[in-house]
CSV table of C-alpha atoms in Angstrom, one decimal:
chain,number,residue,atom,x,y,z
Y,1,MET,CA,-8.2,-4.2,23.4
Y,2,LYS,CA,-8.9,-6.7,21.1
Y,3,TYR,CA,-8.0,-6.0,17.4
Y,4,SER,CA,-9.3,-8.0,14.1
Y,5,LEU,CA,-7.1,-6.9,11.0
Y,6,ILE,CA,-8.7,-7.5,7.9
Y,7,THR,CA,-6.0,-8.3,5.6
Y,8,ASP,CA,-3.9,-10.4,3.5
Y,9,SER,CA,-2.5,-13.5,6.2
Y,10,GLU,CA,-1.3,-15.3,3.8
Y,11,GLN,CA,2.6,-15.9,4.3
Y,12,PHE,CA,3.2,-18.1,0.7
Y,13,LEU,CA,3.3,-16.3,-2.3
Y,14,CYS,CA,1.6,-13.5,-1.2
Y,15,ASN,CA,1.3,-9.9,-2.6
Y,16,PRO,CA,3.6,-8.5,0.3
Y,17,GLY,CA,2.4,-5.5,0.0
Y,18,ASP,CA,-1.1,-6.4,1.0
Y,19,VAL,CA,0.4,-8.0,4.1
Y,20,LEU,CA,2.5,-4.2,5.1
Y,21,ILE,CA,-0.5,-2.5,4.8
Y,22,GLY,CA,-1.7,-4.6,7.8
Y,23,LYS,CA,1.5,-4.3,9.5
Y,24,GLY,CA,1.8,-0.7,9.4
Y,25,ILE,CA,-1.3,-0.8,10.7
Y,26,GLN,CA,-0.6,-2.4,13.3
Y,27,TYR,CA,1.6,0.0,14.8
Y,28,LEU,CA,0.2,2.2,14.5
Y,29,LEU,CA,-2.8,1.0,16.6
Y,30,ASP,CA,0.0,-0.5,18.4
Y,31,SER,CA,0.9,3.3,19.0
Y,32,TYR,CA,-2.1,4.8,19.8
Y,33,GLU,CA,-2.9,2.0,22.9
Y,34,ARG,CA,0.4,1.9,24.5
Y,35,GLN,CA,-0.1,5.9,24.2
Y,36,ASN,CA,-3.1,4.3,26.5
Y,37,ASN,CA,-0.8,2.2,28.2
Y,38,ASN,CA,-3.3,-0.7,27.2
Y,39,ILE,CA,-1.8,-4.0,25.4
Y,40,PRO,CA,-3.3,-4.4,22.2
Y,41,THR,CA,-4.2,-7.9,20.8
Y,42,PHE,CA,-4.7,-8.5,17.0
Y,43,SER,CA,-5.9,-11.3,15.0
Y,44,TYR,CA,-6.2,-11.8,11.4
Y,45,CYS,CA,-9.0,-12.0,9.2
Y,46,LYS,CA,-8.3,-12.9,5.1
Y,47,ILE,CA,-9.4,-10.2,3.4
Y,48,PHE,CA,-9.8,-12.8,0.2
Y,49,ASP,CA,-11.9,-14.9,1.8
Y,50,ASN,CA,-15.1,-14.2,2.8
Y,51,ASN,CA,-15.8,-17.6,4.1
Y,52,SER,CA,-12.7,-18.1,6.0
Y,53,VAL,CA,-13.3,-18.9,9.7
Y,54,SER,CA,-11.5,-16.4,11.3
Y,55,TRP,CA,-14.7,-14.3,10.2
Y,56,GLU,CA,-15.8,-15.6,13.4
Y,57,LEU,CA,-13.1,-14.1,15.2
Y,58,CYS,CA,-14.0,-11.0,14.4
Y,59,LYS,CA,-16.8,-11.0,16.2
Y,60,TYR,CA,-15.7,-11.4,19.8
Y,61,SER,CA,-13.2,-8.3,18.7
Y,62,ASP,CA,-13.6,-4.9,20.1
Y,63,VAL,CA,-12.3,-2.9,17.0
Y,64,VAL,CA,-12.5,-4.3,13.4
Y,65,VAL,CA,-10.2,-3.3,10.7
Y,66,LEU,CA,-10.5,-3.3,7.3
Y,67,CYS,CA,-6.4,-2.8,6.3
Y,68,GLY,CA,-6.3,-1.3,2.9
Y,69,THR,CA,-5.9,-3.0,-0.8
Y,70,PRO,CA,-7.8,-1.1,-3.5
Y,71,GLN,CA,-11.9,-1.1,-2.8
Y,72,PHE,CA,-12.6,0.0,-6.4
Y,73,THR,CA,-11.4,1.8,-9.4
Y,74,GLN,CA,-13.3,3.6,-12.0
Y,75,ASP,CA,-15.2,0.5,-13.6
Y,76,SER,CA,-15.8,-2.1,-11.1
Y,77,ILE,CA,-15.7,-3.1,-7.5
Y,78,PRO,CA,-13.4,-6.2,-6.6
Y,79,GLU,CA,-15.3,-9.5,-6.2
Y,80,TRP,CA,-13.9,-9.8,-2.6
Y,81,PHE,CA,-16.1,-6.6,-1.7
Y,82,SER,CA,-19.3,-7.8,-3.4
Y,83,SER,CA,-22.4,-7.8,-1.2
Y,84,ALA,CA,-21.7,-11.1,0.6
Y,85,PHE,CA,-18.5,-9.1,2.5
Y,86,TYR,CA,-20.6,-5.9,3.5
Y,87,SER,CA,-23.5,-8.6,4.7
Y,88,LYS,CA,-20.8,-9.6,7.0
Y,89,ILE,CA,-19.7,-6.2,8.7
Y,90,ARG,CA,-22.8,-5.1,8.9
Y,91,GLU,CA,-24.0,-8.2,10.9
Y,92,LEU,CA,-20.4,-7.0,13.1
Y,93,LYS,CA,-22.0,-3.8,13.6
Y,94,THR,CA,-25.1,-5.7,15.0
Y,95,LEU,CA,-23.3,-7.4,17.4
Y,96,GLY,CA,-21.9,-4.0,18.7
Y,97,VAL,CA,-18.3,-4.2,17.1
Y,98,LYS,CA,-16.3,-0.5,16.0
Y,99,VAL,CA,-15.9,-1.2,11.7
Y,100,ILE,CA,-12.6,1.1,10.8
Y,101,ASN,CA,-12.1,1.4,7.2
Y,102,MET,CA,-7.8,1.8,7.0
Y,103,MET,CA,-6.0,3.2,3.4
Y,104,VAL,CA,-8.7,3.1,1.8
Y,105,GLY,CA,-7.6,3.6,-1.5
Y,106,GLY,CA,-9.9,3.8,-5.6
Y,107,CYS,CA,-7.7,2.9,-8.3
Y,108,TYR,CA,-7.8,5.1,-11.8
Y,109,GLN,CA,-6.3,2.5,-13.9
Y,110,THR,CA,-4.0,5.2,-16.0
Y,111,GLN,CA,-0.6,6.5,-15.8
Y,112,ASN,CA,-2.1,9.6,-17.0
Y,113,TYR,CA,-4.3,10.2,-13.5
Y,114,LYS,CA,-4.0,13.3,-12.9
Y,115,SER,CA,-6.7,15.6,-14.5
Y,116,ASP,CA,-9.6,13.3,-14.3
Y,117,ALA,CA,-9.0,10.7,-11.4
Y,118,ILE,CA,-11.9,12.7,-8.8
Y,119,SER,CA,-14.5,12.6,-11.7
Y,120,GLU,CA,-14.0,9.3,-13.0
Y,121,LEU,CA,-13.5,7.4,-9.7
Y,122,LEU,CA,-17.3,9.5,-8.6
Y,123,ASN,CA,-18.7,6.3,-10.7
Y,124,GLN,CA,-18.6,4.6,-8.3
Y,125,LYS,CA,-20.4,7.1,-5.7
Y,126,ASN,CA,-23.4,5.0,-5.5
Y,127,PHE,CA,-21.5,2.1,-4.4
Y,128,ILE,CA,-19.4,4.3,-2.0
Y,129,LEU,CA,-22.7,5.8,0.0
Y,130,SER,CA,-23.9,2.3,0.2
Y,131,ASN,CA,-21.1,0.5,2.0
Y,132,PHE,CA,-18.8,2.9,3.5
Y,133,GLY,CA,-21.8,5.0,5.9
Y,134,LEU,CA,-21.4,1.4,8.1
Y,135,TRP,CA,-17.2,2.5,9.2
Y,136,ASP,CA,-17.3,3.9,12.1
Y,137,GLY,CA,-14.0,5.6,10.8
Y,138,ILE,CA,-12.6,6.4,7.2
Y,139,ILE,CA,-9.4,6.8,6.5
Y,140,SER,CA,-8.0,7.2,2.8
Y,141,ARG,CA,-4.3,6.8,2.1
Y,142,ASP,CA,-4.2,9.3,-1.0
Y,143,PHE,CA,-5.5,12.6,-2.1
Y,144,ILE,CA,-7.5,11.3,-5.0
Y,145,THR,CA,-9.6,8.7,-2.5
Y,146,ASN,CA,-10.3,11.3,-0.1
Y,147,GLU,CA,-12.0,14.0,-2.3
Y,148,VAL,CA,-13.8,11.0,-3.6
Y,149,ILE,CA,-15.8,9.7,-0.9
Y,150,ILE,CA,-15.6,13.4,1.0
Y,151,GLN,CA,-17.1,14.5,-2.7
Y,152,SER,CA,-19.5,11.3,-2.7
Y,153,GLY,CA,-20.9,12.7,1.0
Y,154,LEU,CA,-18.9,11.4,3.9
Y,155,LYS,CA,-16.1,11.9,6.4
Y,156,SER,CA,-12.6,11.0,5.7
Y,157,PHE,CA,-9.0,11.3,7.1
Y,158,HIS,CA,-6.3,11.6,4.3
Y,159,MET,CA,-2.5,10.8,5.8
Y,160,ALA,CA,1.0,8.3,4.8
Y,161,ASP,CA,0.1,5.1,4.0
Y,162,SER,CA,0.8,2.7,6.5
Y,163,VAL,CA,3.5,0.4,4.7
Y,164,SER,CA,5.9,3.8,5.5
Y,165,TRP,CA,5.5,2.1,9.3
Y,166,ALA,CA,6.4,-0.9,7.9
Y,167,ARG,CA,10.1,-1.0,8.8
Y,168,ARG,CA,9.4,-0.2,12.4
Y,169,PHE,CA,6.7,-2.5,13.1
Y,170,TYR,CA,9.3,-5.7,12.2
Y,171,GLY,CA,11.8,-2.8,14.0
Y,172,VAL,CA,14.2,-3.0,10.9
Y,173,GLU,CA,17.1,-0.5,10.4
Y,174,LYS,CA,18.8,1.3,7.2
Y,175,GLN,CA,22.2,-0.3,6.9
Y,176,ASN,CA,25.2,0.3,4.5
Y,177,PRO,CA,24.0,0.5,0.6
Y,178,ALA,CA,25.3,-2.5,-1.3
Y,179,TYR,CA,22.9,-2.3,-4.7
Y,180,ASP,CA,20.6,-0.1,-6.8
Y,181,VAL,CA,17.3,-1.6,-7.5
Y,182,PHE,CA,15.0,-1.8,-10.7
Y,183,THR,CA,11.5,-3.3,-9.8
Y,184,ILE,CA,9.7,-4.4,-12.4
Y,185,THR,CA,6.5,-5.4,-13.3
Y,186,ALA,CA,5.5,-7.8,-16.4
Y,187,ILE,CA,3.5,-4.3,-17.7
Y,188,GLY,CA,3.5,-2.9,-20.8
Y,189,ASP,CA,6.2,-2.8,-22.9
Y,190,ILE,CA,9.2,-4.3,-21.3
Y,191,ASP,CA,11.7,-4.4,-24.1
Y,192,ARG,CA,11.8,-1.0,-23.8
Y,193,GLN,CA,12.0,-1.3,-20.0
Y,194,LEU,CA,14.9,-3.7,-19.8
Y,195,GLU,CA,16.6,-1.7,-22.6
Y,196,ILE,CA,16.2,1.7,-20.2
Y,197,PHE,CA,17.6,-0.2,-17.3
Y,198,LYS,CA,19.9,-1.8,-18.8
Y,199,ARG,CA,21.0,2.0,-19.7
Y,200,ILE,CA,20.7,3.6,-16.5
Y,201,GLU,CA,22.3,0.6,-14.8
Y,202,ALA,CA,25.6,1.2,-16.9
Y,203,THR,CA,26.2,4.8,-15.0
Y,204,THR,CA,26.8,3.5,-11.8
Y,205,SER,CA,29.1,1.7,-9.8
Y,206,LEU,CA,26.9,-0.1,-7.2
Y,207,PRO,CA,25.4,-3.6,-8.9
Y,208,PHE,CA,21.7,-3.5,-9.5
Y,209,LYS,CA,19.1,-6.0,-8.0
Y,210,TYR,CA,16.1,-6.8,-10.4
Y,211,LEU,CA,13.1,-7.1,-8.2
Y,212,VAL,CA,9.4,-8.4,-8.2
Y,213,HIS,CA,7.4,-8.6,-5.4
Y,214,HIS,CA,4.7,-11.2,-7.0
Y,215,TYR,CA,5.2,-14.8,-8.4
Y,216,ASP,CA,3.4,-13.9,-10.9
Y,217,ASP,CA,5.7,-11.2,-12.8
Y,218,TYR,CA,8.7,-13.6,-12.0
Y,219,VAL,CA,6.6,-16.1,-14.4
Y,220,LYS,CA,6.5,-13.9,-17.1
Y,221,LEU,CA,9.6,-12.5,-16.7
Y,222,LYS,CA,12.6,-14.5,-15.1
Y,223,ASP,CA,13.9,-16.0,-19.1
Y,224,ARG,CA,14.0,-12.1,-19.7
Y,225,VAL,CA,15.8,-10.4,-16.7
Y,226,GLU,CA,18.8,-12.6,-15.5
Y,227,ASN,CA,19.5,-13.0,-11.9
Y,228,LEU,CA,15.3,-12.4,-11.4
Y,229,VAL,CA,14.8,-12.0,-7.7
Y,230,LEU,CA,11.6,-12.3,-6.3
Y,231,ILE,CA,10.1,-11.7,-2.9
Y,232,SER,CA,6.9,-11.9,-1.7
Y,233,THR,CA,7.6,-12.6,2.0
Y,234,ALA,CA,6.9,-8.9,3.6
Y,235,LYS,CA,9.8,-8.4,6.1
Y,236,SER,CA,12.2,-10.2,3.4
Y,237,LEU,CA,11.2,-7.0,1.4
Y,238,VAL,CA,11.3,-4.6,3.9
Y,239,GLN,CA,15.0,-6.1,4.9
Y,240,PHE,CA,15.9,-6.3,1.0
Y,241,TYR,CA,14.9,-2.5,0.5
Y,242,SER,CA,17.2,-1.2,3.9
Y,243,MET,CA,20.0,-2.3,2.1
Y,244,ALA,CA,19.4,-0.5,-1.4
Y,245,LYS,CA,20.6,3.1,-2.5
Y,246,CYS,CA,18.6,4.2,-5.2
Y,247,VAL,CA,15.7,2.8,-5.9
Y,248,TYR,CA,13.8,2.7,-9.9
Y,249,SER,CA,10.1,1.3,-9.0
Y,250,LEU,CA,7.3,0.5,-10.6
Y,251,ARG,CA,5.6,-0.9,-7.6
Y,252,VAL,CA,3.9,1.4,-5.2
Y,253,HIS,CA,4.4,-0.4,-2.3
Y,254,GLY,CA,8.2,-1.2,-3.3
Y,255,SER,CA,8.1,2.9,-3.3
Y,256,VAL,CA,7.2,3.9,-0.2
Y,257,ILE,CA,9.3,1.1,1.4
Y,258,ALA,CA,12.0,3.1,-0.4
Y,259,SER,CA,10.7,6.4,1.0
Y,260,SER,CA,10.8,4.9,4.3
Y,261,PHE,CA,14.4,4.6,4.2
Y,262,GLY,CA,15.7,8.0,2.8
Y,263,CYS,CA,17.1,5.8,-0.5
Y,264,ASP,CA,17.4,8.4,-4.4
Y,265,LEU,CA,14.1,6.8,-5.6
Y,266,LEU,CA,12.6,7.5,-8.7
Y,267,HIS,CA,8.4,6.2,-8.8
Y,268,VAL,CA,6.9,5.2,-12.2
Y,269,ALA,CA,3.2,5.4,-12.3
Y,270,VAL,CA,1.3,3.1,-14.1
Y,271,ASP,CA,-2.3,4.3,-12.4
Y,272,SER,CA,-3.5,6.7,-9.4
Y,273,ARG,CA,-2.5,4.4,-6.5
Y,274,SER,CA,0.8,6.3,-7.8
Y,275,ASN,CA,-0.7,9.9,-6.0
Y,276,ILE,CA,0.4,7.4,-2.6
Y,277,LEU,CA,4.5,9.2,-3.5
Y,278,GLU,CA,3.5,12.7,-4.3
Y,279,TYR,CA,1.9,12.7,-0.8
Y,280,LEU,CA,5.4,11.8,0.3
Y,281,GLY,CA,7.2,14.0,-2.2
Y,282,VAL,CA,8.5,11.7,-3.8
Y,283,LYS,CA,9.3,11.9,-7.2
Y,284,VAL,CA,6.7,10.6,-9.8
Y,285,ILE,CA,6.9,10.1,-13.6
Y,286,SER,CA,4.4,8.7,-15.8
Y,287,LEU,CA,5.1,5.2,-17.7
Y,288,ASP,CA,5.1,6.6,-20.6
Y,289,ASP,CA,7.8,9.6,-19.7
Y,290,PHE,CA,10.0,7.3,-18.2
Y,291,LEU,CA,10.2,5.0,-21.1
Y,292,ASP,CA,10.6,8.2,-23.7
Y,293,GLY,CA,13.7,8.1,-21.3
Y,294,SER,CA,13.6,11.9,-20.6
Y,295,ASN,CA,14.1,12.9,-16.7
Y,296,ASN,CA,14.9,8.9,-15.7
Y,297,TYR,CA,16.8,10.5,-12.8
Y,298,PRO,CA,16.3,9.3,-9.0
Y,299,SER,CA,15.8,12.4,-6.1
Y,300,TYR,CA,16.3,11.8,-2.3
Y,301,VAL,CA,13.4,12.9,-0.3
Y,302,ASN,CA,13.2,13.4,3.7
Y,303,VAL,CA,10.1,11.2,4.9
Y,304,ASP,CA,10.6,11.3,8.1
Y,305,ALA,CA,8.7,14.6,8.9
Y,306,ILE,CA,5.8,13.9,7.5
Y,307,LEU,CA,5.6,10.4,9.1
Y,308,LYS,CA,6.2,12.1,12.6
Y,309,GLY,CA,3.3,14.2,11.9
Y,310,ASP,CA,0.7,11.9,10.2
Y,311,GLU,CA,1.4,9.4,13.5
Y,312,LYS,CA,0.5,12.3,16.3
Y,313,ARG,CA,-2.0,13.2,13.6
Y,314,PHE,CA,-3.9,9.6,13.8
Y,315,ILE,CA,-3.6,9.3,17.3
Y,316,GLU,CA,-5.9,11.9,17.9
Y,317,TRP,CA,-8.1,11.4,15.2
Y,318,TYR,CA,-8.7,7.5,16.4
Y,319,GLU,CA,-9.0,9.3,20.0
Y,320,LYS,CA,-12.1,10.6,18.8
Y,321,ILE,CA,-13.8,7.7,16.9
């Protein structure tokens, strides 16, 4: 079976979360194929470039899979999911290529998203109905997105975000804890965030690492955070979290990786993508509540049973596509 994965295929200064979405999806597809005594091949197509030559390879694949990343917000559609993108998906359909949208994510851009995220994201119902019917199968990576698609009148399957399986793709095992981690972004009141982090740091025995996933955050924060660590390659990021004991994270996929290693974890929400963590049973609080300084305590969660069950559910779902 020949697969093309539409994902972030860059290796230099990428957002590693986008790469890890694709790696987790590749792990799941490989698991399905090997269960059926097949050895699949994978090629990668650049998700952020509709003119990439790699799109030509998609025409010779049996299955083309769009790999995650937010596909709509309450107010807008990312430019790379324009009519030009869906023209290419329609062309693939005419060629008889199976197309699957895995790990769809809507993004309601507010930290206090729980009461009205579904109704707000349904602002994009016309976009969903115009384009999502093309897909032979749809997997949502959070409950909110799943409900938006279903309430728009289409079918969707909900499971854990594919980044949960990235460590298995790379074969990275949990290491002896060597440090605690603050995964930060240049969002909101940075001075107050650093004040809270310093207060937490003073109460712990292990050294703390301040981590950013993206070069833009590094540029904005490097002069304000001593010994700030930038990791923008996917496997290195997974390896970094494998040595963490306790993680405080404003990055969704940082929290997903940490949960897969069984770290003590507190996820700080800045938008509705944090619903991914709620499904896994991770403690989630809003950025405002975190900056208020109360309830800033991580908790341990074991996601192994959820992931084992979801991998089995995925294989059963994919068998029917």
